[in-house]
mmCIF file of C-alpha atoms and ligand atoms in Angstrom:
data_model
loop_
_atom_site.group_PDB
_atom_site.id
_atom_site.type_symbol
_atom_site.label_atom_id
_atom_site.label_comp_id
_atom_site.label_asym_id
_atom_site.label_seq_id
_atom_site.Cartn_x
_atom_site.Cartn_y
_atom_site.Cartn_z
ATOM 1 C CA PRO A 284 47.950 -93.541 114.126
ATOM 2 C CA VAL A 285 47.425 -90.360 116.146
ATOM 3 C CA MET A 286 44.103 -90.513 117.955
ATOM 4 C CA GLU A 287 41.895 -87.604 116.889
ATOM 5 C CA LYS A 288 41.862 -84.973 119.642
ATOM 6 C CA ILE A 289 38.799 -86.020 121.638
ATOM 7 C CA ASN A 290 36.765 -83.297 123.250
ATOM 8 C CA THR A 291 36.267 -84.683 126.739
ATOM 9 C CA ASN A 292 34.412 -81.613 127.951
ATOM 10 C CA ILE A 293 31.039 -82.787 126.624
ATOM 11 C CA VAL A 294 28.113 -80.829 128.045
ATOM 12 C CA THR A 295 25.008 -82.980 127.883
ATOM 13 C CA LEU A 296 21.571 -81.470 128.428
ATOM 14 C CA THR A 297 21.441 -83.427 131.674
ATOM 15 C CA ARG A 298 24.668 -81.785 132.903
ATOM 16 C CA PHE A 299 23.479 -78.381 131.648
ATOM 17 C CA LEU A 300 20.233 -78.700 133.637
ATOM 18 C CA THR A 301 22.104 -79.750 136.765
ATOM 19 C CA GLU A 302 24.431 -76.744 136.448
ATOM 20 C CA GLU A 303 21.426 -74.473 135.877
ATOM 21 C CA GLN A 304 19.729 -75.828 138.978
ATOM 22 C CA ILE A 305 22.836 -75.258 141.099
ATOM 23 C CA LYS A 306 22.829 -71.604 139.984
ATOM 24 C CA HIS A 307 19.404 -71.182 141.608
ATOM 25 C CA LYS A 308 19.812 -71.913 145.311
ATOM 26 C CA GLU A 309 16.047 -71.799 145.908
ATOM 27 C CA ALA A 310 15.447 -74.464 143.257
ATOM 28 C CA THR A 311 13.597 -77.549 144.476
ATOM 29 C CA GLY A 312 14.634 -79.654 141.489
ATOM 30 C CA ASP A 313 11.049 -79.830 140.165
ATOM 31 C CA PHE A 314 11.894 -77.785 137.064
ATOM 32 C CA THR A 315 14.910 -80.021 136.387
ATOM 33 C CA LEU A 316 12.731 -83.131 136.597
ATOM 34 C CA LEU A 317 10.183 -81.486 134.273
ATOM 35 C CA CYS A 318 12.959 -80.770 131.755
ATOM 36 C CA HIS A 319 14.088 -84.401 131.929
ATOM 37 C CA ALA A 320 10.536 -85.437 131.035
ATOM 38 C CA LEU A 321 10.607 -82.939 128.171
ATOM 39 C CA GLN A 322 13.902 -84.270 126.827
ATOM 40 C CA PHE A 323 12.634 -87.847 127.059
ATOM 41 C CA SER A 324 9.591 -86.914 124.969
ATOM 42 C CA PHE A 325 11.838 -85.313 122.302
ATOM 43 C CA LYS A 326 14.040 -88.441 122.181
ATOM 44 C CA SER A 327 10.950 -90.657 121.836
ATOM 45 C CA ILE A 328 9.374 -88.501 119.118
ATOM 46 C CA ALA A 329 12.703 -88.349 117.265
ATOM 47 C CA TYR A 330 12.824 -92.150 117.360
ATOM 48 C CA TYR A 331 9.348 -92.532 115.845
ATOM 49 C CA ILE A 332 9.932 -89.879 113.190
ATOM 50 C CA ARG A 333 13.139 -91.601 112.110
ATOM 51 C CA ARG A 334 11.218 -94.871 111.749
ATOM 52 C CA ALA A 335 8.067 -93.235 110.323
ATOM 53 C CA THR A 336 8.674 -93.914 106.627
ATOM 54 C CA LEU A 337 9.892 -97.435 107.425
ATOM 55 C CA VAL A 338 6.758 -98.438 109.289
ATOM 56 C CA ASN A 339 4.462 -96.200 107.247
ATOM 57 C CA LEU A 340 3.581 -94.024 110.206
ATOM 58 C CA THR A 341 3.088 -91.024 107.980
ATOM 59 C CA GLY A 342 -0.236 -92.224 106.649
ATOM 60 C CA LEU A 343 -3.458 -90.543 107.817
ATOM 61 C CA ALA A 344 -4.735 -91.911 111.131
ATOM 62 C CA GLY A 345 -8.368 -91.250 110.216
ATOM 63 C CA SER A 346 -9.133 -89.060 113.220
ATOM 64 C CA SER A 347 -8.930 -85.282 112.964
ATOM 65 C CA ASN A 348 -7.737 -82.730 115.514
ATOM 66 C CA THR A 349 -9.459 -79.617 116.844
ATOM 67 C CA THR A 350 -8.512 -77.547 113.814
ATOM 68 C CA GLY A 351 -10.105 -80.160 111.602
ATOM 69 C CA ASP A 352 -7.066 -81.015 109.504
ATOM 70 C CA ASP A 353 -6.379 -84.720 108.957
ATOM 71 C CA GLN A 354 -4.370 -86.177 111.825
ATOM 72 C CA LYS A 355 -1.366 -88.218 110.763
ATOM 73 C CA LYS A 356 -0.433 -91.232 112.880
ATOM 74 C CA LEU A 357 2.755 -89.475 114.055
ATOM 75 C CA ASP A 358 0.662 -86.596 115.350
ATOM 76 C CA VAL A 359 -1.286 -89.036 117.493
ATOM 77 C CA ILE A 360 1.759 -90.955 118.724
ATOM 78 C CA SER A 361 3.735 -87.778 119.485
ATOM 79 C CA ASN A 362 0.827 -86.207 121.287
ATOM 80 C CA ASP A 363 0.260 -89.332 123.391
ATOM 81 C CA LEU A 364 3.982 -89.637 124.159
ATOM 82 C CA PHE A 365 4.181 -85.999 125.224
ATOM 83 C CA ILE A 366 1.085 -86.150 127.423
ATOM 84 C CA GLU A 367 2.356 -89.322 129.128
ATOM 85 C CA ALA A 368 5.814 -87.811 129.716
ATOM 86 C CA MET A 369 4.243 -84.721 131.319
ATOM 87 C CA ARG A 370 1.823 -86.807 133.401
ATOM 88 C CA SER A 371 4.485 -89.237 134.675
ATOM 89 C CA SER A 372 6.808 -86.358 135.635
ATOM 90 C CA GLY A 373 4.339 -85.467 138.392
ATOM 91 C CA LYS A 374 5.433 -81.824 138.024
ATOM 92 C CA VAL A 375 2.807 -80.605 135.556
ATOM 93 C CA ALA A 376 -0.596 -79.469 136.804
ATOM 94 C CA LEU A 377 -2.104 -78.713 133.390
ATOM 95 C CA LEU A 378 -1.185 -79.171 129.741
ATOM 96 C CA VAL A 379 -2.377 -77.490 126.523
ATOM 97 C CA SER A 380 -1.654 -79.363 123.309
ATOM 98 C CA GLU A 381 -2.393 -78.279 119.730
ATOM 99 C CA GLU A 382 -3.931 -81.729 119.329
ATOM 100 C CA GLU A 383 -6.304 -81.405 122.286
ATOM 101 C CA GLU A 384 -9.423 -79.199 122.176
ATOM 102 C CA ASN A 385 -9.493 -78.834 125.966
ATOM 103 C CA VAL A 386 -6.930 -78.321 128.709
ATOM 104 C CA ILE A 387 -5.626 -81.590 130.195
ATOM 105 C CA TYR A 388 -5.509 -81.503 134.003
ATOM 106 C CA PHE A 389 -3.230 -83.929 135.843
ATOM 107 C CA LYS A 390 -5.326 -84.227 138.991
ATOM 108 C CA ASP A 391 -3.063 -86.764 140.700
ATOM 109 C CA ALA A 392 0.028 -84.536 140.287
ATOM 110 C CA LYS A 393 -0.021 -83.327 143.880
ATOM 111 C CA ASN A 394 1.573 -79.875 144.375
ATOM 112 C CA ALA A 395 2.669 -79.758 140.706
ATOM 113 C CA ARG A 396 3.677 -76.151 140.043
ATOM 114 C CA TYR A 397 3.975 -76.017 136.234
ATOM 115 C CA ALA A 398 1.687 -75.536 133.233
ATOM 116 C CA VAL A 399 2.949 -76.627 129.800
ATOM 117 C CA ALA A 400 1.760 -75.683 126.307
ATOM 118 C CA CYS A 401 2.987 -77.655 123.318
ATOM 119 C CA ASP A 402 2.624 -78.409 119.657
ATOM 120 C CA PRO A 403 3.852 -82.006 119.570
ATOM 121 C CA ILE A 404 4.477 -82.112 115.815
ATOM 122 C CA ASP A 405 4.328 -78.665 114.271
ATOM 123 C CA GLY A 406 4.433 -78.655 110.491
ATOM 124 C CA SER A 407 3.134 -82.232 110.316
ATOM 125 C CA SER A 408 1.483 -81.633 106.927
ATOM 126 C CA ASN A 409 5.045 -81.730 105.559
ATOM 127 C CA LEU A 410 5.927 -85.077 107.082
ATOM 128 C CA ASP A 411 5.430 -87.239 103.995
ATOM 129 C CA ALA A 412 7.689 -84.895 102.048
ATOM 130 C CA GLY A 413 10.538 -85.440 104.484
ATOM 131 C CA VAL A 414 10.505 -81.777 105.530
ATOM 132 C CA SER A 415 11.811 -81.089 109.038
ATOM 133 C CA VAL A 416 9.007 -80.852 111.585
ATOM 134 C CA GLY A 417 9.302 -80.077 115.281
ATOM 135 C CA THR A 418 7.944 -79.963 118.788
ATOM 136 C CA ILE A 419 7.418 -76.481 120.237
ATOM 137 C CA PHE A 420 7.045 -76.120 124.013
ATOM 138 C CA ALA A 421 6.377 -73.397 126.585
ATOM 139 C CA VAL A 422 6.595 -73.736 130.369
ATOM 140 C CA HIS A 423 4.669 -71.504 132.791
ATOM 141 C CA LYS A 424 5.039 -71.655 136.578
ATOM 142 C CA LEU A 425 1.741 -71.514 138.471
ATOM 143 C CA ALA A 426 1.242 -68.441 140.673
ATOM 144 C CA ASP A 427 1.614 -69.290 144.383
ATOM 145 C CA ASP A 428 -2.119 -68.837 145.001
ATOM 146 C CA SER A 429 -3.233 -70.690 141.885
ATOM 147 C CA THR A 430 -5.371 -73.841 142.025
ATOM 148 C CA GLY A 431 -4.304 -75.232 138.633
ATOM 149 C CA ALA A 432 -7.195 -73.763 136.659
ATOM 150 C CA HIS A 433 -6.977 -73.107 132.930
ATOM 151 C CA GLY A 434 -6.471 -69.398 133.546
ATOM 152 C CA ASP A 435 -3.013 -70.339 134.865
ATOM 153 C CA ILE A 436 -1.811 -70.807 131.313
ATOM 154 C CA LEU A 437 -3.512 -67.763 129.747
ATOM 155 C CA LYS A 438 -0.517 -65.614 130.669
ATOM 156 C CA PRO A 439 1.783 -63.290 128.674
ATOM 157 C CA GLY A 440 4.981 -64.829 127.306
ATOM 158 C CA THR A 441 6.984 -62.476 129.555
ATOM 159 C CA GLU A 442 6.087 -64.841 132.417
ATOM 160 C CA LEU A 443 7.379 -67.988 130.718
ATOM 161 C CA VAL A 444 10.035 -69.801 132.765
ATOM 162 C CA ALA A 445 11.274 -71.762 129.742
ATOM 163 C CA ALA A 446 10.481 -72.239 126.057
ATOM 164 C CA GLY A 447 11.969 -73.714 122.933
ATOM 165 C CA PHE A 448 11.618 -76.300 120.238
ATOM 166 C CA THR A 449 13.127 -79.515 118.923
ATOM 167 C CA MET A 450 13.535 -79.770 115.178
ATOM 168 C CA TYR A 451 13.602 -83.318 113.781
ATOM 169 C CA GLY A 452 15.888 -82.903 110.782
ATOM 170 C CA ALA A 453 19.079 -84.707 109.780
ATOM 171 C CA SER A 454 19.525 -84.958 113.554
ATOM 172 C CA ALA A 455 17.270 -83.787 116.384
ATOM 173 C CA GLN A 456 18.201 -80.200 117.298
ATOM 174 C CA LEU A 457 16.874 -78.848 120.609
ATOM 175 C CA VAL A 458 16.836 -75.069 121.147
ATOM 176 C CA ILE A 459 15.925 -74.041 124.692
ATOM 177 C CA THR A 460 15.905 -70.796 126.653
ATOM 178 C CA MET A 461 14.996 -69.986 130.256
ATOM 179 C CA LYS A 462 13.626 -66.787 131.800
ATOM 180 C CA GLY A 463 16.273 -64.063 131.563
ATOM 181 C CA GLY A 464 18.715 -66.586 130.121
ATOM 182 C CA THR A 465 20.587 -67.275 126.923
ATOM 183 C CA VAL A 466 19.526 -69.510 124.049
ATOM 184 C CA ASN A 467 21.311 -72.863 123.850
ATOM 185 C CA GLY A 468 21.261 -75.451 121.082
ATOM 186 C CA PHE A 469 21.717 -79.183 121.650
ATOM 187 C CA THR A 470 22.135 -81.970 119.100
ATOM 188 C CA LEU A 471 20.862 -85.469 119.851
ATOM 189 C CA ASP A 472 23.687 -87.998 119.623
ATOM 190 C CA ASN A 473 21.776 -91.150 118.778
ATOM 191 C CA GLY A 474 24.679 -93.335 119.873
ATOM 192 C CA LEU A 475 24.826 -91.820 123.354
ATOM 193 C CA GLY A 476 21.079 -91.080 123.505
ATOM 194 C CA GLU A 477 22.080 -87.681 124.871
ATOM 195 C CA PHE A 478 21.457 -84.112 123.727
ATOM 196 C CA ILE A 479 24.930 -82.525 123.421
ATOM 197 C CA LEU A 480 25.496 -78.760 123.720
ATOM 198 C CA THR A 481 26.591 -77.769 120.201
ATOM 199 C CA HIS A 482 25.335 -74.153 119.964
ATOM 200 C CA PRO A 483 26.011 -72.363 123.281
ATOM 201 C CA ASP A 484 24.607 -68.841 123.690
ATOM 202 C CA MET A 485 22.961 -68.513 120.237
ATOM 203 C CA ARG A 486 22.765 -64.879 119.031
ATOM 204 C CA ILE A 487 20.672 -63.990 115.980
ATOM 205 C CA PRO A 488 22.533 -61.712 113.516
ATOM 206 C CA LYS A 489 21.341 -58.098 113.868
ATOM 207 C CA LYS A 490 20.211 -58.050 110.214
ATOM 208 C CA ARG A 491 20.175 -60.316 107.158
ATOM 209 C CA ALA A 492 18.595 -59.923 103.706
ATOM 210 C CA ILE A 493 16.373 -63.024 103.938
ATOM 211 C CA TYR A 494 12.583 -62.929 104.239
ATOM 212 C CA SER A 495 10.409 -65.925 105.027
ATOM 213 C CA VAL A 496 6.664 -65.658 104.347
ATOM 214 C CA ASN A 497 4.000 -67.498 102.338
ATOM 215 C CA GLU A 498 3.604 -65.133 99.368
ATOM 216 C CA GLY A 499 0.610 -67.211 98.287
ATOM 217 C CA ASN A 500 -1.344 -65.156 100.831
ATOM 218 C CA SER A 501 -0.270 -61.765 99.420
ATOM 219 C CA LEU A 502 -3.687 -61.211 97.791
ATOM 220 C CA PHE A 503 -5.145 -61.047 101.333
ATOM 221 C CA TRP A 504 -2.414 -58.890 102.940
ATOM 222 C CA GLU A 505 -3.088 -55.411 104.313
ATOM 223 C CA ASP A 506 -1.434 -52.643 102.265
ATOM 224 C CA ASN A 507 1.336 -51.935 104.795
ATOM 225 C CA VAL A 508 2.305 -55.615 104.753
ATOM 226 C CA LYS A 509 2.300 -55.630 100.923
ATOM 227 C CA ASN A 510 4.397 -52.433 100.829
ATOM 228 C CA TYR A 511 6.852 -53.831 103.366
ATOM 229 C CA PHE A 512 7.546 -57.036 101.442
ATOM 230 C CA GLU A 513 7.649 -55.127 98.126
ATOM 231 C CA SER A 514 10.333 -52.853 99.616
ATOM 232 C CA LEU A 515 12.514 -55.890 100.337
ATOM 233 C CA LYS A 516 12.427 -56.802 96.630
ATOM 234 C CA GLN A 517 13.891 -53.438 95.512
ATOM 235 C CA ALA A 518 17.600 -52.875 95.038
ATOM 236 C CA PRO A 519 18.130 -49.518 96.831
ATOM 237 C CA GLU A 520 21.223 -47.483 95.707
ATOM 238 C CA GLY A 521 22.719 -50.504 94.003
ATOM 239 C CA GLY A 522 21.949 -52.684 97.005
ATOM 240 C CA LYS A 523 20.603 -56.188 96.476
ATOM 241 C CA PRO A 524 17.032 -57.470 96.812
ATOM 242 C CA TYR A 525 16.360 -59.878 99.721
ATOM 243 C CA SER A 526 16.391 -63.650 99.213
ATOM 244 C CA ALA A 527 13.145 -65.545 99.794
ATOM 245 C CA ARG A 528 13.308 -68.678 101.946
ATOM 246 C CA TYR A 529 10.054 -70.371 103.011
ATOM 247 C CA ILE A 530 9.803 -74.010 104.119
ATOM 248 C CA GLY A 531 6.264 -73.931 105.508
ATOM 249 C CA SER A 532 7.301 -75.669 108.728
ATOM 250 C CA MET A 533 7.599 -73.047 111.467
ATOM 251 C CA VAL A 534 10.312 -74.858 113.398
ATOM 252 C CA ALA A 535 12.491 -75.209 110.272
ATOM 253 C CA ASP A 536 11.930 -71.588 109.194
ATOM 254 C CA ALA A 537 12.558 -70.414 112.766
ATOM 255 C CA TYR A 538 15.777 -72.420 113.149
ATOM 256 C CA ARG A 539 17.204 -71.058 109.876
ATOM 257 C CA THR A 540 16.207 -67.492 110.836
ATOM 258 C CA LEU A 541 17.821 -67.909 114.275
ATOM 259 C CA LEU A 542 21.081 -69.159 112.723
ATOM 260 C CA TYR A 543 21.323 -66.942 109.612
ATOM 261 C CA GLY A 544 19.187 -63.936 110.564
ATOM 262 C CA GLY A 545 16.389 -62.359 108.521
ATOM 263 C CA ILE A 546 12.638 -62.033 109.084
ATOM 264 C CA PHE A 547 9.975 -64.729 109.434
ATOM 265 C CA ALA A 548 6.351 -63.693 109.165
ATOM 266 C CA TYR A 549 2.879 -65.124 109.210
ATOM 267 C CA PRO A 550 0.853 -61.896 109.029
ATOM 268 C CA ALA A 551 -2.822 -61.717 109.930
ATOM 269 C CA ASP A 552 -4.668 -61.049 106.680
ATOM 270 C CA LYS A 553 -8.212 -60.706 105.257
ATOM 271 C CA LYS A 554 -8.474 -64.521 105.035
ATOM 272 C CA SER A 555 -7.170 -65.106 108.588
ATOM 273 C CA PRO A 556 -7.871 -61.864 110.502
ATOM 274 C CA LYS A 557 -6.320 -63.317 113.651
ATOM 275 C CA GLY A 558 -3.396 -64.883 111.801
ATOM 276 C CA LYS A 559 -2.762 -68.627 111.592
ATOM 277 C CA LEU A 560 -0.127 -69.404 114.239
ATOM 278 C CA ARG A 561 -1.181 -70.090 117.818
ATOM 279 C CA ILE A 562 -0.068 -67.798 120.627
ATOM 280 C CA LEU A 563 0.461 -70.292 123.453
ATOM 281 C CA TYR A 564 2.475 -73.003 121.683
ATOM 282 C CA GLU A 565 3.863 -71.356 118.525
ATOM 283 C CA CYS A 566 4.157 -67.533 118.747
ATOM 284 C CA ALA A 567 5.013 -67.004 122.430
ATOM 285 C CA PRO A 568 7.692 -69.708 122.825
ATOM 286 C CA MET A 569 9.338 -68.668 119.545
ATOM 287 C CA ALA A 570 9.179 -65.005 120.637
ATOM 288 C CA MET A 571 10.995 -65.868 123.889
ATOM 289 C CA VAL A 572 13.727 -67.702 121.976
ATOM 290 C CA PHE A 573 14.151 -64.841 119.488
ATOM 291 C CA GLU A 574 14.203 -62.115 122.138
ATOM 292 C CA ASN A 575 16.706 -64.009 124.307
ATOM 293 C CA ALA A 576 18.890 -64.438 121.208
ATOM 294 C CA GLY A 577 18.874 -60.645 120.637
ATOM 295 C CA GLY A 578 16.045 -60.511 118.080
ATOM 296 C CA GLN A 579 12.437 -59.328 118.260
ATOM 297 C CA ALA A 580 8.928 -60.706 117.782
ATOM 298 C CA VAL A 581 5.764 -58.645 117.288
ATOM 299 C CA ASP A 582 2.155 -59.367 116.370
ATOM 300 C CA SER A 583 0.300 -57.823 113.419
ATOM 301 C CA ASN A 584 -0.441 -54.680 115.444
ATOM 302 C CA MET A 585 3.287 -54.324 116.253
ATOM 303 C CA ASN A 586 2.682 -55.272 119.902
ATOM 304 C CA ARG A 587 5.591 -57.095 121.537
ATOM 305 C CA MET A 588 4.524 -60.741 121.109
ATOM 306 C CA LEU A 589 5.584 -61.658 124.665
ATOM 307 C CA GLU A 590 3.065 -59.154 126.042
ATOM 308 C CA VAL A 591 0.105 -60.591 124.136
ATOM 309 C CA VAL A 592 -2.334 -62.422 126.451
ATOM 310 C CA PRO A 593 -4.568 -65.049 124.781
ATOM 311 C CA GLU A 594 -8.214 -65.242 125.823
ATOM 312 C CA HIS A 595 -8.587 -68.884 124.766
ATOM 313 C CA ILE A 596 -5.984 -71.640 124.702
ATOM 314 C CA HIS A 597 -5.982 -71.983 120.879
ATOM 315 C CA ASP A 598 -6.016 -68.241 120.107
ATOM 316 C CA LYS A 599 -3.964 -67.174 117.086
ATOM 317 C CA ALA A 600 -1.912 -64.076 116.284
ATOM 318 C CA GLY A 601 -0.156 -62.592 113.291
ATOM 319 C CA ILE A 602 3.605 -62.672 113.838
ATOM 320 C CA PHE A 603 6.799 -61.053 112.551
ATOM 321 C CA MET A 604 9.971 -62.369 114.222
ATOM 322 C CA GLY A 605 13.688 -62.309 113.470
ATOM 323 C CA SER A 606 16.729 -60.048 113.443
ATOM 324 C CA TYR A 607 16.418 -56.918 115.551
ATOM 325 C CA ASP A 608 16.909 -54.509 112.619
ATOM 326 C CA GLU A 609 14.589 -56.496 110.331
ATOM 327 C CA VAL A 610 11.697 -56.194 112.779
ATOM 328 C CA GLU A 611 12.455 -52.460 113.098
ATOM 329 C CA LYS A 612 11.860 -52.265 109.319
ATOM 330 C CA VAL A 613 8.480 -53.965 109.712
ATOM 331 C CA LYS A 614 7.520 -51.425 112.396
ATOM 332 C CA ALA A 615 8.552 -48.538 110.106
ATOM 333 C CA PHE A 616 5.985 -49.715 107.527
ATOM 334 C CA HIS A 617 3.269 -49.970 110.164
ATOM 335 C CA LYS A 618 3.703 -46.349 111.240
ATOM 336 C CA LYS A 619 2.699 -44.943 107.830
HETATM 337 P P1 P6P B 17 1.102 -72.111 105.321
HETATM 338 C C1 P6P B 17 2.377 -75.786 109.559
HETATM 339 O O1 P6P B 17 1.110 -76.244 109.192
HETATM 340 C C2 P6P B 17 2.207 -74.459 110.274
HETATM 341 O O2 P6P B 17 1.388 -74.602 111.396
HETATM 342 C C3 P6P B 17 3.565 -73.898 110.657
HETATM 343 O O3 P6P B 17 4.467 -74.902 110.997
HETATM 344 C C4 P6P B 17 3.988 -73.161 109.409
HETATM 345 O O4 P6P B 17 4.820 -72.047 109.674
HETATM 346 C C5 P6P B 17 2.650 -72.673 108.849
HETATM 347 O O5 P6P B 17 1.633 -73.524 109.392
HETATM 348 C C6 P6P B 17 2.647 -72.776 107.335
HETATM 349 O O6 P6P B 17 1.389 -72.279 106.919
HETATM 350 O O7 P6P B 17 -0.241 -71.445 105.273
HETATM 351 O O8 P6P B 17 2.199 -71.220 104.786
HETATM 352 O O9 P6P B 17 1.138 -73.496 104.753
#
C-alpha cells in the first residue's frame, strides 16, 4: 500500500517561538520561556476539560469569584494551574486573573519583565452544556523604569507584546498574535502533546453577513444600537438579511467570527452601562487579534478598543469587533 504523503514540515508552537526569537536579535529568551509556560497551561487546562465530565469536574465548587457568579471546579483548577505556570516561569512580575479580585505579585521573580492578564476559563457557565470555552491571555512588557506595580498592567492594548486565546472545543485551538505580527492558529495534537501550526497568517474576511449578539438585551440597547441591528435584518434591493449566530461563549463566537467574518458585539446598554466584557483579559486581547487579522474592534463610543485604558483591573467596556467593513457599518450608525 502507498504510504499517505506525510507532511514532514511540521511547525510546532515550540519551533515557531524559536524562529520568532531568532528574528529578534535583542531577544533575551525571556518571552520565549513565558510562552512555553503559557502553552503548558493551555495543555493542562485542555486535559482537565476533556476529563471534566468523566470526573464530574463541572459541578459547582461552592466558592464564588469576584463577580459573584458560582465558581465551577474547572474554574478553580484552571485558575490555579495558570497562576502556577506563570509563577514557575520566573518571567512574570504580576498577574491579573478574572478569578482573582486583586493583582497577584510574584515577588520572588527577580528581574521578571512581563505582566499577564488572563481569563482562565471564559464562558465557563456553558461548561456543563459541552459548549466550547477558552482561556484568553494578554502579555504586557514592563516599562524599563517600572517596579512591578499594578499600574504596569493598566495600559492600552496598543502596548501589548502578545495576546490570544485557546478554545477548548473538539480539539484545543490556540490563536496567538504578537506586536506588529500576524495571527497564527495552532491545533493541539494530543498524541504528540504539541500545538501544530494549522492556520498560518489568519486574515478575517473583509465582510460577512453574520451578526453575533445577545438579542435578549435589546430592550436595554441605545437607539443607535437597535437601529444598527434592525438594519442588518432588512433585505436591501433584493439583498439578503444577515444570519444570527450567538454561542454565548466569547472565545467560540470570536473564533467563528475570525474564520468566517461578520460582527460580534456585546454593547454597553442601560442594564450594563459599562458593558459586560472586561477590558484587560477579554476586550483588549481579542481586539489585538482582530486588528492583526485585518479586522477592527471598537468600544461603545466607537473608540478604537486598543486605545482604551482601564482605570481598574476588572473594568468593563462595550465592544463591537469583526470584519473591517462590518465595524465601519457600526460606526455609520453611531454618527447619526
Ligand atoms: P451573555 C460568558 O459568561 C461571557 O463572559 C463571554 O464568554 C460571553 O461572550 C458573554 O459572557 C455572554 O454573555 O449575557 O450573552 O450570556
